[in-house]
Every structure is written in C-alpha cells, then in structure tokens.
Amino acid sequence: MNFRLGNNPTIRKSRCKAAAVPSWLAIFLALVLFLDDVPLAIAQDTEPREIIVAQNPFRGFNPFAPLQKLFGGQNRKQKKQTTQQRPRNTRPAGAPPKFESLPKDPDAGLILVVGDRMARGVADGLKFTLAEKPQIRVEPITVDKAGFTGEDPPDWGTQVLSKIRGADVKAVVVMIGRQDLGKTFPGEPPIEFMTAEWLEAYKRKIAALVRVVRQEKKPIVWAGLPPTNDDLVNADFTQLNSLFQSASEDRRVRYVDIWDIFLAADGSYSSFGPDVDGKNARLRTNNRIGFTWAGYRKVAFFVERELSRLLGGYGGLAFEGVEDDPNFIVLTGRTTSPEALLLGGEEDEEIDPASTAYRFFVKGEPLSPMRWRVDDPRLEVADAPPGEDIQQTIEPPTLSPHAALPGLPDDLAEPGTRISVTIRPTGL
C-alpha cells in the first residue's frame, strides 16, 4: 500500500502556513516531517503477504509541540500533575486536632478519665475544652480495647486508687462498656454474655470501682453509651446503661445520659447532628458506634457541665455540694460543704441527739415556747362566736415606774398600759 505524502491535504495546509512563518521555523518543521516518514518506510519494507495499515501520523498534530518542549511547557504540566496526585495528610476520625494549651499550674487539680477508646476520646475533648484553664488538667487511664470482662481485664480500681493517693484528684470520669459486648466472665464454666449471672457480675464490677472512688470522697461522672444503627447493639447498650444509672443512687455519682442527644429529631439514629457550636456535623464514625472528633467534643461538653456543677469551679475554692448553674461563683471561700453535712453526711462524727436542732429537724419536737410570743400556749383565749374579734386583756408583770418592756415601744412601757391581743378567725 503506497501513500503519497505530497497529495495529503493536511500537508498542503501546513506548507501554506509555513510560507507565512520565518525561514528557520520552516526548516525546523521540515526536519520534523522527515523524521516522521521513517515509520512509513519501515511499514512499506515488510513482507508482501502481511498488510499493515499505518495510521495517519498527523492526527492530533501540534506544530508548536517542539517549542513547548524547548521552553519547558511540558515540564510545568508534569509538575502540576505531580502536585495534584500528592496524598493529603488526614487525621483519623475521632483524633483531636493540634491545639495549644496554657501551661498548667504546679498545684492544678486533676480530672481522671477511666475506660476504653471512648473514654480516651472524652479525655481529649475535655483537654480541648479546659485548654485555657491553668488550674485544672486532665489525665486518662484508658485501654482502648478493654472493659470489665474478658480473660485479663485491667484492675481499674487499683489504678484509680494509686492515682488518687498520689495527686490532687478533683473528680473521676468513667466511660466504659463498648468493649464488653459479646464477652464472657472467666470461670468454670464461663459466665455467658447477658445472662442473669453475667449482669450480676457486671454490676459488682461497677460497684467495686464506685466504692474505691467514694471511699476517697471523690465525685464520679459516669457517661452512658450512645445509640447505634444496630437494634441488637442498642438493646445491649440500653441494658448496660441501666446498670450504670443504678450506681448514681449515690448523690456524688452523676450519670450523664447522652442517648437522646445523638438521635435525630424524630428519634431515629443519625450519624449527623449539631455539634457544640450548633453547626450540623458528622458525629459518628462509619461503623455507627464510635465518635468523630466533633462527637467526642459533644460528649465532653455534657460531661464538663456536670463536673462544673459538682465542683463549683476548678480553682482552690471548689467545694462539694454546688447544685446551681455551672456559672455559680463561690464568694465565701469555703472549701467544705456545711449544708451537705447538716444532720448527716459523709463525716464520721455523729450529731448529738439531745441538741435542739436534732430534736426539731429529726424528731419533729416543737421548740420551747417563748414568753410574749403569739405561739406561747400559756396565753388563754376565751371562746367567742365565729366571725367576731376576740380580745384578751393580759395584766403585765409588776414593773418599776418607767421600766421598758423587752421588745415593746417606749410609749407602751408606762405603768398600767394594757396589751391587747387580737386574734381573727382563719379566712378573714
């Protein structure tokens, strides 16, 4: 098959355009065309039996391609493509971003956060929330894939107790249970998951941890488990939450229910919702159980609010017993809670049963009558028909002339002055 390049209309157009360009550029293009003829010559020298159809080498022909190579245009395009293909540095879902925290005071109080991977995320959220408070710091005691069950669970009580006795711990935050799903308690035979024996053993584990913290007279904030998109997991989480909530019968153990705040307006599961800034954000990870960073910040927001209510602040004036708004400011400088210890509390000292306060508040006995007070039972009142005023004249005690009666005006202190007591029937 023979091709005549001279009759090609594309070549004729190129030659016409070449007449309008400088001679050196025309020579350069001619050399390019000559080099492009080599593949055609090779195709024509093949064996006669084999027919090779050569494609048009001028399809997509760019006469300025050599100039682009000469001045580096193609290199710039390659650099641009390389930059676009470079992978972006992304942080895992739930990991906190980099943020600066103010230096903490040497005697700063400590918030312990205990539990599994979810507890570690809450600890990061509390660190972010309290980053600008130098008087308080947060420290996690967490194992990502551990809970109360399994072959070798951590001894949470021992770890917490050693930290409480070695630092100024203000409160303990607990979030645990995600890693206990489907696991048994060791034994012969093992205690199967979600049986009555399993629930009783799990309840004892919760009580043991609470007992360790409360013996040291530290408050606990226990965060519940969130809703998921799996009905079976929701049933297990609901059962565990009921056990956690039962531990909050102690007034210093607060249960933070986060179930409803991670549901949509119609009560269904949603991975998205308002974050702490009120913006719609993704709060849950792809497995619909864990939290993103925005989700952990939201859990930490509600936990921190309860901590603030318990402690009344994070400084040296923090005291137990504050039940008011989180913005409550302590002005008295108290470091204890006398109202919490009234007629009982956490002190070993007993109230004297013979004291007036004990007899009045506990036994319900009336206070001793006070002379000249209207509740004095010694004041006799005569019977009278309903609706009429009753006046009882009482002779005052013998006094020296011009002696003032206690609690009476001077104009009634003259000798012979009578005291008129008027009692009106109820409803007038």
Tab-separated table of C-alpha atoms in Angstrom, residues 165-375:
chain	number	residue	atom	x	y	z
A	165	ARG	CA	-3.474	8.962	96.575
A	166	GLY	CA	-0.610	10.422	94.577
A	167	ALA	CA	-2.212	13.555	93.108
A	168	ASP	CA	-4.816	16.201	93.818
A	169	VAL	CA	-7.686	14.466	92.052
A	170	LYS	CA	-10.860	16.541	91.909
A	171	ALA	CA	-13.163	14.045	90.175
A	172	VAL	CA	-13.228	10.812	88.171
A	173	VAL	CA	-14.945	10.439	84.799
A	174	VAL	CA	-15.850	6.943	83.547
A	175	MET	CA	-16.999	5.809	80.103
A	176	ILE	CA	-16.796	2.085	79.517
A	177	GLY	CA	-18.757	-0.850	78.115
A	178	ARG	CA	-18.214	-0.737	74.340
A	179	GLN	CA	-15.565	-3.488	74.501
A	180	ASP	CA	-17.644	-5.725	76.771
A	181	LEU	CA	-20.149	-6.689	74.074
A	182	GLY	CA	-20.224	-10.440	73.490
A	183	LYS	CA	-17.525	-11.198	76.072
A	184	THR	CA	-17.845	-13.634	78.954
A	185	PHE	CA	-16.612	-13.558	82.521
A	186	PRO	CA	-13.913	-16.181	83.134
A	187	GLY	CA	-14.874	-19.203	85.194
A	188	GLU	CA	-15.652	-22.907	85.051
A	189	PRO	CA	-17.834	-22.734	83.080
A	190	PRO	CA	-17.526	-19.131	81.837
A	191	ILE	CA	-20.426	-16.777	82.546
A	192	GLU	CA	-22.125	-16.211	79.218
A	193	PHE	CA	-22.848	-12.735	77.894
A	194	MET	CA	-26.084	-11.025	79.000
A	195	THR	CA	-27.289	-13.835	81.214
A	196	ALA	CA	-28.645	-13.026	84.662
A	197	GLU	CA	-25.350	-14.170	86.211
A	198	TRP	CA	-23.414	-12.013	83.747
A	199	LEU	CA	-25.443	-8.897	84.613
A	200	GLU	CA	-24.966	-9.529	88.336
A	201	ALA	CA	-21.200	-9.940	87.912
A	202	TYR	CA	-21.053	-6.791	85.791
A	203	LYS	CA	-22.983	-4.866	88.431
A	204	ARG	CA	-20.447	-5.944	91.061
A	205	LYS	CA	-17.625	-4.630	88.858
A	206	ILE	CA	-19.323	-1.241	88.632
A	207	ALA	CA	-19.944	-1.134	92.386
A	208	ALA	CA	-16.311	-2.019	93.124
A	209	LEU	CA	-15.000	0.894	91.051
A	210	VAL	CA	-17.515	3.306	92.572
A	211	ARG	CA	-16.625	2.129	96.072
A	212	VAL	CA	-12.926	2.796	95.550
A	213	VAL	CA	-13.555	6.359	94.406
A	214	ARG	CA	-16.196	7.178	97.007
A	215	GLN	CA	-14.033	5.881	99.868
A	216	GLU	CA	-11.616	8.608	98.889
A	217	LYS	CA	-14.549	11.071	98.871
A	218	LYS	CA	-14.174	11.973	95.198
A	219	PRO	CA	-17.164	12.536	92.906
A	220	ILE	CA	-17.781	10.420	89.807
A	221	VAL	CA	-19.287	11.403	86.475
A	222	TRP	CA	-20.344	8.292	84.564
A	223	ALA	CA	-21.095	8.808	80.865
A	224	GLY	CA	-23.596	6.420	79.314
A	225	LEU	CA	-23.281	4.628	75.979
A	226	PRO	CA	-24.735	6.164	72.788
A	227	PRO	CA	-27.388	4.823	70.394
A	228	THR	CA	-26.262	2.941	67.290
A	229	ASN	CA	-27.776	1.826	63.992
A	230	ASP	CA	-27.956	-1.812	65.162
A	231	ASP	CA	-31.017	-2.889	67.141
A	232	LEU	CA	-29.170	-5.716	68.913
A	233	VAL	CA	-26.334	-3.413	69.985
A	234	ASN	CA	-28.900	-0.842	71.126
A	235	ALA	CA	-30.549	-3.464	73.336
A	236	ASP	CA	-27.183	-4.370	74.909
A	237	PHE	CA	-26.196	-0.741	75.394
A	238	THR	CA	-29.563	0.034	76.992
A	239	GLN	CA	-29.084	-2.809	79.454
A	240	LEU	CA	-25.597	-1.603	80.368
A	241	ASN	CA	-26.806	1.976	80.742
A	242	SER	CA	-29.396	0.824	83.257
A	243	LEU	CA	-26.594	-0.693	85.346
A	244	PHE	CA	-24.543	2.483	85.119
A	245	GLN	CA	-27.523	4.604	86.092
A	246	SER	CA	-28.276	2.414	89.108
A	247	ALA	CA	-24.880	3.363	90.513
A	248	SER	CA	-25.926	7.033	90.522
A	249	GLU	CA	-28.134	6.495	93.564
A	250	ASP	CA	-25.180	7.888	95.486
A	251	ARG	CA	-25.576	11.669	95.421
A	252	ARG	CA	-21.919	12.097	94.420
A	253	VAL	CA	-22.188	9.766	91.404
A	254	ARG	CA	-23.687	11.542	88.400
A	255	TYR	CA	-24.921	9.686	85.350
A	256	VAL	CA	-24.740	11.623	82.061
A	257	ASP	CA	-27.364	10.304	79.660
A	258	ILE	CA	-26.200	11.001	76.086
A	259	TRP	CA	-28.719	8.743	74.325
A	260	ASP	CA	-31.227	11.345	73.157
A	261	ILE	CA	-28.668	13.986	72.190
A	262	PHE	CA	-27.309	11.674	69.465
A	263	LEU	CA	-30.685	10.938	67.887
A	264	ALA	CA	-32.444	12.777	65.088
A	265	ALA	CA	-35.471	14.971	65.743
A	266	ASP	CA	-37.819	12.056	65.001
A	267	GLY	CA	-35.983	9.752	67.425
A	268	SER	CA	-34.160	7.727	64.777
A	269	TYR	CA	-30.429	7.154	64.509
A	270	SER	CA	-28.386	9.701	62.600
A	271	SER	CA	-24.630	9.999	62.125
A	272	PHE	CA	-25.037	13.759	61.771
A	273	GLY	CA	-26.292	16.384	64.153
A	274	PRO	CA	-25.485	19.722	65.779
A	275	ASP	CA	-22.020	19.999	67.283
A	276	VAL	CA	-21.102	22.117	70.302
A	277	ASP	CA	-21.144	25.217	68.093
A	278	GLY	CA	-24.630	24.455	66.779
A	279	LYS	CA	-23.449	23.539	63.281
A	280	ASN	CA	-24.534	20.360	61.544
A	281	ALA	CA	-21.566	17.978	61.540
A	282	ARG	CA	-20.758	14.280	61.304
A	283	LEU	CA	-20.712	12.984	64.864
A	284	ARG	CA	-20.339	9.211	64.381
A	285	THR	CA	-17.820	7.045	62.545
A	286	ASN	CA	-18.556	4.675	59.656
A	287	ASN	CA	-19.290	1.737	61.990
A	288	ARG	CA	-22.094	3.872	63.527
A	289	ILE	CA	-20.833	3.137	67.053
A	290	GLY	CA	-17.725	5.259	67.586
A	291	PHE	CA	-17.464	9.040	67.550
A	292	THR	CA	-15.733	11.526	65.324
A	293	TRP	CA	-13.835	14.401	66.896
A	294	ALA	CA	-16.978	16.534	66.794
A	295	GLY	CA	-18.853	13.707	68.543
A	296	TYR	CA	-16.272	13.364	71.313
A	297	ARG	CA	-16.348	17.117	71.855
A	298	LYS	CA	-20.102	16.922	72.276
A	299	VAL	CA	-19.844	14.154	74.875
A	300	ALA	CA	-17.108	16.102	76.668
A	301	PHE	CA	-19.324	19.196	76.688
A	302	PHE	CA	-22.044	17.457	78.724
A	303	VAL	CA	-19.505	15.754	80.985
A	304	GLU	CA	-17.736	19.043	81.693
A	305	ARG	CA	-21.049	20.714	82.501
A	306	GLU	CA	-21.720	18.085	85.169
A	307	LEU	CA	-18.187	18.424	86.521
A	308	SER	CA	-18.683	22.152	86.879
A	309	ARG	CA	-21.910	21.602	88.785
A	310	LEU	CA	-20.249	19.123	91.115
A	311	LEU	CA	-17.116	21.122	91.817
A	312	GLY	CA	-18.481	24.641	91.604
A	313	GLY	CA	-15.373	25.677	89.711
A	314	TYR	CA	-11.863	24.386	89.128
A	315	GLY	CA	-9.854	26.558	91.484
A	316	GLY	CA	-8.861	26.314	95.140
A	317	LEU	CA	-12.331	27.463	96.191
A	318	ALA	CA	-14.077	24.478	94.657
A	319	PHE	CA	-16.257	22.722	97.193
A	320	GLU	CA	-18.769	19.912	97.233
A	321	GLY	CA	-22.487	20.456	97.254
A	322	VAL	CA	-22.972	23.034	94.491
A	323	GLU	CA	-26.206	22.220	92.658
A	324	ASP	CA	-26.739	25.529	90.935
A	325	ASP	CA	-25.945	26.829	87.484
A	326	PRO	CA	-22.477	25.955	86.104
A	327	ASN	CA	-21.659	29.671	86.206
A	328	PHE	CA	-22.083	29.651	90.005
A	329	ILE	CA	-19.286	31.720	91.571
A	330	VAL	CA	-18.026	30.931	95.076
A	331	LEU	CA	-17.570	34.150	97.044
A	332	THR	CA	-17.348	32.814	100.600
A	333	GLY	CA	-14.055	30.983	100.236
A	334	ARG	CA	-15.488	27.774	101.678
A	335	THR	CA	-13.637	24.577	100.939
A	336	THR	CA	-16.216	22.287	102.514
A	337	SER	CA	-19.957	21.986	102.272
A	338	PRO	CA	-21.594	22.585	105.647
A	339	GLU	CA	-25.063	22.336	104.124
A	340	ALA	CA	-24.195	18.886	102.787
A	341	LEU	CA	-23.209	17.708	106.280
A	342	LEU	CA	-26.262	19.060	108.087
A	343	LEU	CA	-27.828	16.252	110.123
A	344	GLY	CA	-25.756	13.575	108.470
A	345	GLY	CA	-23.395	13.299	105.557
A	346	GLU	CA	-20.024	11.806	104.927
A	347	GLU	CA	-18.306	12.683	108.230
A	348	ASP	CA	-17.957	10.039	110.932
A	349	GLU	CA	-18.875	12.482	113.709
A	350	GLU	CA	-22.428	11.906	114.955
A	351	ILE	CA	-24.960	14.626	115.737
A	352	ASP	CA	-25.882	14.991	119.426
A	353	PRO	CA	-29.447	13.586	119.783
A	354	ALA	CA	-30.021	15.957	122.698
A	355	SER	CA	-29.314	19.063	120.619
A	356	THR	CA	-32.142	21.440	119.759
A	357	ALA	CA	-31.518	21.051	116.017
A	358	TYR	CA	-31.704	17.251	116.191
A	359	ARG	CA	-34.897	17.250	118.250
A	360	PHE	CA	-36.549	19.827	115.971
A	361	PHE	CA	-35.468	18.612	112.499
A	362	VAL	CA	-35.232	14.865	113.114
A	363	LYS	CA	-37.693	14.062	115.880
A	364	GLY	CA	-40.140	16.829	114.988
A	365	GLU	CA	-40.422	18.135	118.540
A	366	PRO	CA	-41.662	21.730	118.889
A	367	LEU	CA	-39.337	24.430	120.056
A	368	SER	CA	-39.591	25.644	123.623
A	369	PRO	CA	-42.239	28.381	123.950
A	370	MET	CA	-41.005	31.941	124.259
A	371	ARG	CA	-42.796	34.259	126.601
A	372	TRP	CA	-44.873	37.004	124.959
A	373	ARG	CA	-44.701	35.287	121.547
A	374	VAL	CA	-48.007	34.548	119.812
A	375	ASP	CA	-47.309	30.792	119.796
